[in-house]
GROMACS .gro file of C-alpha atoms in nm:
model
  425
    1MET     CA    1   0.227   4.465   9.684
    2GLN     CA    2  -0.048   4.223   9.785
    3LEU     CA    3   0.221   3.979   9.901
    4VAL     CA    4   0.400   4.247  10.099
    5GLY     CA    5   0.076   4.355  10.260
    6GLY     CA    6  -0.017   3.999  10.353
    7THR     CA    7   0.321   3.933  10.509
    8LEU     CA    8   0.316   4.251  10.709
    9ALA     CA    9  -0.037   4.178  10.823
   10SER     CA   10   0.081   3.851  10.970
   11GLY     CA   11   0.330   4.046  11.178
   12VAL     CA   12   0.091   4.321  11.284
   13ALA     CA   13  -0.097   4.070  11.497
   14PHE     CA   14   0.213   4.042  11.713
   15PRO     CA   15   0.334   4.398  11.781
   16ALA     CA   16   0.553   4.287  12.071
   17LEU     CA   17   0.725   4.044  11.840
   18LEU     CA   18   0.802   4.319  11.592
   19ASP     CA   19   0.934   4.552  11.862
   20GLU     CA   20   1.125   4.301  12.067
   21HIS     CA   21   1.268   4.051  11.820
   22LEU     CA   22   1.271   4.154  11.458
   23TRP     CA   23   1.456   4.480  11.477
   24ALA     CA   24   1.647   4.455  11.802
   25ALA     CA   25   2.021   4.418  11.828
   26PRO     CA   26   2.141   4.067  11.919
   27ARG     CA   27   1.998   3.991  12.262
   28SER     CA   28   2.266   3.782  12.429
   29ALA     CA   29   2.311   4.049  12.696
   30GLN     CA   30   1.943   4.011  12.789
   31LEU     CA   31   1.966   3.635  12.847
   32ASP     CA   32   1.988   3.504  13.199
   33PRO     CA   33   2.327   3.349  13.280
   34ASP     CA   34   2.192   2.994  13.273
   35SER     CA   35   2.040   3.037  12.927
   36GLU     CA   36   2.358   3.201  12.800
   37ALA     CA   37   2.566   2.913  12.932
   38PHE     CA   38   2.323   2.660  12.785
   39LEU     CA   39   2.341   2.807  12.434
   40ASP     CA   40   2.717   2.848  12.458
   41GLU     CA   41   2.759   2.480  12.542
   42MET     CA   42   2.531   2.376  12.255
   43GLU     CA   43   2.740   2.586  12.018
   44ARG     CA   44   3.069   2.455  12.154
   45GLN     CA   45   2.955   2.096  12.106
   46ALA     CA   46   2.836   2.166  11.751
   47CYS     CA   47   3.168   2.331  11.662
   48LEU     CA   48   3.344   2.023  11.795
   49TYR     CA   49   3.150   1.811  11.545
   50PHE     CA   50   3.272   2.019  11.253
   51TYR     CA   51   3.631   1.994  11.368
   52GLU     CA   52   3.644   1.629  11.471
   53GLN     CA   53   3.419   1.486  11.200
   54ALA     CA   54   3.616   1.633  10.911
   55ASP     CA   55   3.916   1.484  10.737
   56PRO     CA   56   4.219   1.691  10.841
   57ALA     CA   57   4.378   1.675  10.496
   58THR     CA   58   4.074   1.759  10.282
   59GLY     CA   59   3.861   1.953  10.529
   60GLN     CA   60   3.552   1.773  10.406
   61VAL     CA   61   3.289   1.724  10.677
   62LEU     CA   62   3.107   1.394  10.715
   63ASP     CA   63   2.739   1.395  10.629
   64ARG     CA   64   2.665   1.226  10.964
   65ALA     CA   65   2.844   1.072  11.260
   66ASN     CA   66   2.768   0.880  11.576
   67ASN     CA   67   2.700   1.109  11.870
   68HIS     CA   68   2.881   0.890  12.122
   69LEU     CA   69   3.226   0.851  11.969
   70PRO     CA   70   3.540   0.880  12.182
   71PRO     CA   71   3.702   1.226  12.175
   72GLY     CA   72   3.875   1.301  11.847
   73GLN     CA   73   3.770   0.982  11.667
   74LEU     CA   74   3.649   1.019  11.308
   75ASP     CA   75   3.336   0.818  11.231
   76PRO     CA   76   3.427   0.528  10.998
   77ARG     CA   77   3.162   0.622  10.741
   78PHE     CA   78   3.313   0.791  10.437
   79ALA     CA   79   3.038   1.008  10.284
   80SER     CA   80   3.108   1.378  10.311
   81SER     CA   81   2.849   1.645  10.238
   82ILE     CA   82   2.947   1.959  10.050
   83ALA     CA   83   2.675   2.147  10.240
   84ALA     CA   84   2.800   2.019  10.576
   85THR     CA   85   3.145   2.145  10.479
   86GLY     CA   86   2.997   2.490  10.413
   87PHE     CA   87   2.836   2.491  10.754
   88GLY     CA   88   3.162   2.361  10.896
   89LEU     CA   89   3.372   2.645  10.756
   90THR     CA   90   3.133   2.891  10.918
   91ALA     CA   91   3.153   2.687  11.240
   92LEU     CA   92   3.531   2.727  11.240
   93CYS     CA   93   3.488   3.105  11.230
   94ILE     CA   94   3.252   3.086  11.527
   95ALA     CA   95   3.489   2.851  11.713
   96ASP     CA   96   3.778   3.092  11.660
   97SER     CA   97   3.573   3.394  11.767
   98ARG     CA   98   3.454   3.222  12.084
   99ARG     CA   99   3.788   3.049  12.146
  100TYR     CA  100   3.640   2.702  12.154
  101LEU     CA  101   3.950   2.569  11.976
  102PRO     CA  102   4.309   2.692  11.930
  103SER     CA  103   4.329   2.960  11.663
  104ASP     CA  104   4.634   2.818  11.488
  105ARG     CA  105   4.464   2.480  11.440
  106ILE     CA  106   4.153   2.647  11.302
  107ARG     CA  107   4.346   2.853  11.048
  108ARG     CA  108   4.537   2.548  10.930
  109ARG     CA  109   4.213   2.359  10.884
  110VAL     CA  110   4.051   2.644  10.690
  111LEU     CA  111   4.352   2.674  10.459
  112ALA     CA  112   4.366   2.298  10.400
  113THR     CA  113   3.992   2.293  10.322
  114LEU     CA  114   4.008   2.579  10.074
  115GLN     CA  115   4.320   2.447   9.904
  116PHE     CA  116   4.162   2.103   9.855
  117HIS     CA  117   3.833   2.246   9.729
  118LEU     CA  118   4.010   2.467   9.479
  119LYS     CA  119   4.195   2.162   9.349
  120PRO     CA  120   4.198   1.862   9.325
  121MET     CA  121   3.831   1.843   9.437
  122PRO     CA  122   3.624   1.760   9.124
  123THR     CA  123   3.383   2.026   9.000
  124GLU     CA  124   3.172   2.098   8.692
  125HIS     CA  125   3.181   2.461   8.581
  126GLY     CA  126   3.275   2.543   8.941
  127PHE     CA  127   2.982   2.352   9.096
  128TYR     CA  128   3.043   2.066   9.341
  129TYR     CA  129   2.897   1.720   9.372
  130HIS     CA  130   2.652   1.675   9.659
  131PHE     CA  131   2.819   1.379   9.836
  132ASN     CA  132   3.183   1.277   9.807
  133ASP     CA  133   3.444   1.047   9.956
  134VAL     CA  134   3.572   1.228  10.263
  135LYS     CA  135   3.936   1.141  10.190
  136THR     CA  136   3.961   1.151   9.811
  137GLY     CA  137   3.691   1.405   9.724
  138LEU     CA  138   3.564   1.181   9.446
  139PRO     CA  139   3.184   1.192   9.404
  140LEU     CA  140   2.984   0.896   9.525
  141LEU     CA  141   2.803   0.677   9.273
  142ASN     CA  142   2.507   0.839   9.092
  143ILE     CA  143   2.544   1.166   9.286
  144GLU     CA  144   2.442   1.491   9.121
  145VAL     CA  145   2.627   1.818   9.087
  146SER     CA  146   2.420   2.034   9.322
  147PRO     CA  147   2.385   2.412   9.290
  148ILE     CA  148   2.213   2.453   9.626
  149ASP     CA  149   2.474   2.256   9.815
  150THR     CA  150   2.746   2.445   9.628
  151ALA     CA  151   2.579   2.767   9.743
  152ILE     CA  152   2.594   2.655  10.106
  153LEU     CA  153   2.963   2.574  10.066
  154LEU     CA  154   3.025   2.915   9.910
  155CYS     CA  155   2.851   3.089  10.199
  156GLY     CA  156   3.090   2.917  10.438
  157ILE     CA  157   3.391   3.002  10.221
  158LEU     CA  158   3.294   3.368  10.197
  159THR     CA  159   3.235   3.387  10.571
  160CYS     CA  160   3.594   3.269  10.619
  161ARG     CA  161   3.717   3.528  10.369
  162ALA     CA  162   3.552   3.812  10.557
  163TYR     CA  163   3.632   3.688  10.908
  164PHE     CA  164   3.997   3.589  10.886
  165ARG     CA  165   4.116   3.864  10.648
  166ASP     CA  166   4.416   3.647  10.570
  167PRO     CA  167   4.573   3.700  10.225
  168LYS     CA  168   4.596   3.326  10.147
  169ILE     CA  169   4.241   3.258  10.264
  170THR     CA  170   4.114   3.559  10.070
  171ASP     CA  171   4.287   3.447   9.750
  172LEU     CA  172   4.164   3.087   9.770
  173ALA     CA  173   3.809   3.186   9.862
  174THR     CA  174   3.789   3.441   9.583
  175GLN     CA  175   3.914   3.193   9.324
  176ILE     CA  176   3.655   2.935   9.428
  177TYR     CA  177   3.364   3.183   9.419
  178ASN     CA  178   3.471   3.352   9.098
  179ARG     CA  179   3.504   3.031   8.895
  180VAL     CA  180   3.140   2.924   8.941
  181ASP     CA  181   2.967   2.951   8.605
  182TRP     CA  182   2.618   3.041   8.721
  183PRO     CA  183   2.460   3.088   8.374
  184TRP     CA  184   2.556   2.728   8.286
  185MET     CA  185   2.330   2.595   8.564
  186LEU     CA  186   2.035   2.789   8.417
  187ASN     CA  187   2.054   2.557   8.116
  188ASN     CA  188   1.884   2.820   7.899
  189GLY     CA  189   1.588   2.833   8.136
  190LYS     CA  190   1.430   3.101   8.352
  191THR     CA  191   1.531   2.934   8.680
  192PHE     CA  192   1.820   2.717   8.799
  193ALA     CA  193   1.819   2.347   8.724
  194LEU     CA  194   1.793   2.124   9.030
  195GLY     CA  195   2.127   1.965   8.941
  196TRP     CA  196   2.335   1.786   8.679
  197LEU     CA  197   2.446   1.425   8.630
  198PRO     CA  198   2.745   1.324   8.416
  199ALA     CA  199   2.556   1.042   8.246
  200THR     CA  200   2.231   1.220   8.164
  201GLY     CA  201   2.291   1.594   8.196
  202PHE     CA  202   2.065   1.845   8.367
  203LEU     CA  203   1.787   1.723   8.595
  204THR     CA  204   1.439   1.817   8.478
  205PRO     CA  205   1.305   1.977   8.801
  206ARG     CA  206   1.404   2.336   8.867
  207TRP     CA  207   1.449   2.570   9.159
  208ASP     CA  208   1.134   2.751   9.054
  209HIS     CA  209   0.943   2.821   9.377
  210TYR     CA  210   1.031   2.985   9.706
  211ALA     CA  211   1.247   2.759   9.919
  212GLU     CA  212   1.596   2.755  10.069
  213MET     CA  213   1.752   2.871   9.741
  214MET     CA  214   1.734   3.250   9.787
  215MET     CA  215   2.105   3.238   9.875
  216MET     CA  216   2.181   3.067   9.544
  217TYR     CA  217   2.016   3.335   9.333
  218LEU     CA  218   2.180   3.615   9.531
  219LEU     CA  219   2.527   3.456   9.507
  220ALA     CA  220   2.474   3.430   9.131
  221ILE     CA  221   2.352   3.788   9.092
  222GLY     CA  222   2.648   3.913   9.295
  223SER     CA  223   2.914   3.714   9.110
  224PRO     CA  224   3.188   3.945   8.977
  225THR     CA  225   3.283   3.701   8.700
  226HIS     CA  226   2.981   3.493   8.591
  227PRO     CA  227   2.669   3.678   8.708
  228ILE     CA  228   2.310   3.619   8.608
  229ASP     CA  229   2.076   3.906   8.530
  230PRO     CA  230   1.904   4.040   8.844
  231LEU     CA  231   1.572   3.989   8.664
  232PHE     CA  232   1.606   3.616   8.737
  233TRP     CA  233   1.520   3.701   9.099
  234LYS     CA  234   1.161   3.751   8.985
  235ASN     CA  235   1.136   3.417   8.806
  236PHE     CA  236   1.071   3.181   9.097
  237SER     CA  237   0.719   3.174   9.231
  238ARG     CA  238   0.626   3.280   9.581
  239PRO     CA  239   0.316   3.074   9.664
  240ARG     CA  240   0.101   3.184   9.953
  241THR     CA  241  -0.024   2.948  10.215
  242ARG     CA  242  -0.250   2.980  10.516
  243PHE     CA  243  -0.272   2.788  10.840
  244GLU     CA  244  -0.518   2.902  11.105
  245LYS     CA  245  -0.451   3.277  11.143
  246PHE     CA  246  -0.110   3.267  10.974
  247ARG     CA  247  -0.061   3.376  10.612
  248TYR     CA  248   0.283   3.363  10.455
  249ILE     CA  249   0.490   3.261  10.153
  250SER     CA  250   0.571   2.890  10.143
  251GLY     CA  251   0.537   2.581   9.933
  252PRO     CA  252   0.454   2.238  10.078
  253ASP     CA  253   0.805   2.206  10.219
  254PRO     CA  254   0.975   2.132  10.553
  255LEU     CA  255   1.052   2.412  10.797
  256PHE     CA  256   1.421   2.432  10.708
  257ILE     CA  257   1.345   2.614  10.382
  258HIS     CA  258   1.259   2.919  10.594
  259LEU     CA  259   1.591   2.901  10.779
  260TYR     CA  260   1.883   2.823  10.550
  261SER     CA  261   1.930   3.144  10.350
  262HIS     CA  262   1.881   3.343  10.672
  263ALA     CA  263   2.181   3.174  10.829
  264TRP     CA  264   2.411   3.396  10.619
  265PHE     CA  265   2.209   3.665  10.443
  266ASP     CA  266   2.077   3.932  10.677
  267PHE     CA  267   1.719   3.999  10.567
  268ARG     CA  268   1.624   4.203  10.875
  269ARG     CA  269   1.455   4.535  10.799
  270LYS     CA  270   1.476   4.467  10.427
  271ARG     CA  271   1.213   4.391  10.166
  272ASP     CA  272   1.198   4.345   9.793
  273SER     CA  273   0.895   4.386   9.566
  274TYR     CA  274   0.730   4.081   9.720
  275ALA     CA  275   0.794   4.049  10.092
  276ASP     CA  276   0.996   4.101  10.404
  277TYR     CA  277   1.142   3.749  10.417
  278PHE     CA  278   1.254   3.775  10.778
  279VAL     CA  279   0.900   3.853  10.890
  280ASN     CA  280   0.783   3.575  10.660
  281SER     CA  281   1.007   3.327  10.843
  282VAL     CA  282   0.884   3.448  11.180
  283THR     CA  283   0.530   3.376  11.065
  284ALA     CA  284   0.633   3.038  10.922
  285VAL     CA  285   0.787   2.931  11.254
  286ARG     CA  286   0.483   3.046  11.449
  287ALA     CA  287   0.259   2.856  11.208
  288HIS     CA  288   0.477   2.546  11.244
  289LYS     CA  289   0.447   2.555  11.622
  290ALA     CA  290   0.070   2.590  11.597
  291PHE     CA  291   0.064   2.306  11.343
  292CYS     CA  292   0.254   2.074  11.577
  293MET     CA  293   0.014   2.155  11.860
  294SER     CA  294  -0.285   2.080  11.637
  295LEU     CA  295  -0.176   1.724  11.558
  296ASN     CA  296  -0.262   1.567  11.895
  297ARG     CA  297   0.061   1.368  11.882
  298GLY     CA  298   0.225   1.469  12.206
  299TYR     CA  299   0.353   1.814  12.112
  300THR     CA  300   0.342   2.084  12.378
  301ASP     CA  301   0.498   2.424  12.450
  302ASP     CA  302   0.799   2.230  12.584
  303TYR     CA  303   0.816   1.976  12.301
  304TRP     CA  304   0.762   2.068  11.936
  305GLY     CA  305   0.953   2.111  11.611
  306VAL     CA  306   0.982   1.882  11.307
  307THR     CA  307   1.184   1.931  10.992
  308ALA     CA  308   1.370   1.705  10.749
  309SER     CA  309   1.566   1.459  10.962
  310ASP     CA  310   1.617   1.102  11.066
  311TRP     CA  311   1.331   0.902  11.212
  312MET     CA  312   1.299   0.545  11.333
  313HIS     CA  313   1.298   0.406  10.979
  314GLY     CA  314   1.558   0.617  10.802
  315TYR     CA  315   1.562   0.975  10.672
  316THR     CA  316   1.252   1.169  10.575
  317ALA     CA  317   1.154   1.520  10.462
  318TRP     CA  318   0.866   1.571  10.702
  319GLY     CA  319   0.698   1.869  10.862
  320GLY     CA  320   0.424   2.115  10.789
  321PRO     CA  321   0.188   2.281  10.749
  322PRO     CA  322   0.054   2.114  10.544
  323LEU     CA  323   0.114   1.770  10.689
  324MET     CA  324   0.417   1.608  10.529
  325GLY     CA  325   0.541   1.260  10.604
  326PRO     CA  326   0.471   1.016  10.887
  327ILE     CA  327   0.483   1.259  11.178
  328ASP     CA  328   0.445   1.041  11.485
  329GLY     CA  329   0.549   1.255  11.781
  330THR     CA  330   0.921   1.259  11.706
  331VAL     CA  331   1.096   1.587  11.786
  332VAL     CA  332   1.382   1.732  11.580
  333PRO     CA  333   1.595   1.972  11.789
  334CYS     CA  334   1.736   2.167  11.493
  335ALA     CA  335   1.383   2.284  11.410
  336THR     CA  336   1.394   2.505  11.717
  337SER     CA  337   1.768   2.575  11.742
  338GLY     CA  338   1.757   2.681  11.376
  339SER     CA  339   1.461   2.909  11.446
  340MET     CA  340   1.616   3.098  11.739
  341PRO     CA  341   1.630   3.441  11.570
  342PHE     CA  342   1.264   3.415  11.472
  343LEU     CA  343   1.094   3.292  11.790
  344PRO     CA  344   1.362   3.297  12.059
  345GLU     CA  345   1.171   3.254  12.384
  346ASP     CA  346   0.959   2.969  12.252
  347CYS     CA  347   1.254   2.791  12.091
  348LEU     CA  348   1.484   2.831  12.389
  349ARG     CA  349   1.210   2.692  12.613
  350VAL     CA  350   1.190   2.379  12.398
  351LEU     CA  351   1.566   2.326  12.383
  352ARG     CA  352   1.615   2.364  12.757
  353SER     CA  353   1.320   2.138  12.828
  354LEU     CA  354   1.452   1.870  12.594
  355LYS     CA  355   1.787   1.877  12.769
  356ASP     CA  356   1.634   1.877  13.118
  357LYS     CA  357   1.392   1.592  13.051
  358PHE     CA  358   1.571   1.375  12.797
  359GLY     CA  359   1.934   1.480  12.804
  360GLN     CA  360   2.053   1.153  12.955
  361TYR     CA  361   1.956   0.971  12.637
  362ALA     CA  362   1.924   1.241  12.370
  363TRP     CA  363   2.249   1.434  12.430
  364GLY     CA  364   2.595   1.316  12.335
  365ARG     CA  365   2.939   1.449  12.252
  366TYR     CA  366   2.804   1.687  11.986
  367GLY     CA  367   2.487   1.796  12.163
  368PRO     CA  368   2.135   1.668  12.093
  369CYS     CA  369   2.095   1.374  11.857
  370ASP     CA  370   1.929   1.443  11.523
  371ALA     CA  371   1.580   1.332  11.634
  372PHE     CA  372   1.414   1.129  11.907
  373HIS     CA  373   1.081   0.992  12.027
  374PRO     CA  374   1.086   0.937  12.405
  375ASP     CA  375   0.750   0.759  12.420
  376LEU     CA  376   0.886   0.495  12.182
  377ALA     CA  377   1.223   0.489  12.361
  378TRP     CA  378   1.394   0.580  12.033
  379TYR     CA  379   1.692   0.813  12.032
  380ASP     CA  380   1.886   0.856  11.709
  381ALA     CA  381   2.246   0.742  11.744
  382ASP     CA  382   2.361   1.001  11.490
  383VAL     CA  383   2.393   1.371  11.438
  384LEU     CA  384   2.371   1.518  11.085
  385GLY     CA  385   2.609   1.786  10.968
  386ILE     CA  386   2.352   2.012  10.804
  387ASP     CA  387   2.120   1.991  11.106
  388GLN     CA  388   2.405   2.066  11.346
  389GLY     CA  389   2.500   2.351  11.118
  390ILE     CA  390   2.172   2.536  11.092
  391GLY     CA  391   2.123   2.518  11.468
  392LEU     CA  392   2.473   2.645  11.540
  393LEU     CA  393   2.463   2.936  11.298
  394MET     CA  394   2.120   3.054  11.402
  395MET     CA  395   2.194   3.031  11.773
  396GLU     CA  396   2.505   3.242  11.713
  397ASN     CA  397   2.313   3.491  11.500
  398PHE     CA  398   2.058   3.525  11.778
  399ARG     CA  399   2.330   3.576  12.037
  400SER     CA  400   2.560   3.813  11.848
  401GLY     CA  401   2.471   3.851  11.479
  402PHE     CA  402   2.821   3.718  11.409
  403VAL     CA  403   2.752   3.525  11.088
  404TRP     CA  404   2.530   3.797  10.945
  405ASP     CA  405   2.787   4.066  11.019
  406HIS     CA  406   3.082   3.886  10.865
  407PHE     CA  407   2.913   3.729  10.565
  408MET     CA  408   2.746   4.056  10.468
  409ALA     CA  409   3.086   4.227  10.489
  410ASN     CA  410   3.160   4.063  10.153
  411GLY     CA  411   3.086   4.347   9.914
  412GLU     CA  412   2.920   4.121   9.659
  413MET     CA  413   2.637   4.034   9.900
  414PRO     CA  414   2.478   4.373   9.974
  415ARG     CA  415   2.535   4.459   9.608
  416ALA     CA  416   2.342   4.148   9.501
  417MET     CA  417   2.054   4.231   9.735
  418LYS     CA  418   2.039   4.583   9.600
  419LEU     CA  419   2.037   4.455   9.241
  420ALA     CA  420   1.756   4.215   9.331
  421GLY     CA  421   1.550   4.509   9.449
  422PHE     CA  422   1.592   4.496   9.825
  423ARG     CA  423   1.564   4.817  10.019
  424ASN     CA  424   1.607   4.896  10.386
  425TYR     CA  425   1.329   5.035  10.598
   0.00000   0.00000   0.00000
């Protein structure tokens, strides 16, 4: 109860936020036409990534691709990401709903993806390897079987099942979800193992504190074939943190941990024994904006947002609070596009400003590049599938609630939340 009280207190300081954003219906109708068109174009470009940068035969989505490729050309890199494919399946639902692409092509792609991921795609007890060859599906060298990335794939698969209501899609999706042996990944512990390697077995670290893995525990609790006891929901810690006036649940992790589960699970007006996690994410995003402003590294109301992404020297899991990584004034657009349901006016202001000021260099075929630093004249050449994905899904949820509505139409999901102790209010 202390955690619930603390979370609610962080929201009480912003009564307009509670009234206007947290409980309102999707607000697309309240957007001005220019903002509506801006978000629609960002979504259309992101959906194009998930269609063009996937192998047509396997449906696997590339982990990353160049943002300035000719139309329809698949990036020559071969590493697919099982999480990017999960985002991509959800993107295909959005693309069909908004008629960004022909419906018959989308359905064929969804069917091909599900058929390949049922078999011959390699799995262990139903769990998938993190990175794979985009054409063969074989795992890359020394890559782990990943429960969290499997969970993201499953969320995309179940969104397709609910949206298309096609008998073949339903059958394939159900088989894939039902074969996952969730208790195996517990490895006789109280929380899920971080992953598994063929040569050495289970990884020692565990999914034992609040992060992006809420979806994983709920998918496991809701499984009709291999469920875990709902009591496991209580076994991961929920550490409290404080930055300036903001108090909320978070570990020392990048911002995306407060976004991913919310892309599919609808936590609005729900709480369990510990917190209202939607309000918690609102507070986390507000704290992150304030944190960026406090750094004296060029961040303003028009330019802020850092989460795990590329930077000038590779890929890094940076962010805060607390300060993580070599934050140098780089901006990561998915930090704000992925936070649209939580802080819409502030995030939309950033995105439109980035496009207006830096679009000539930062925008490409699939929208904004993964990250950029204008003062250093550095603009990432690539976009990343998971970063494209979280931005796309959360912009659509803000505009229409589409992903929430369809994913939660899977009966296992509200049942899992109820078993975990969630109640509406």
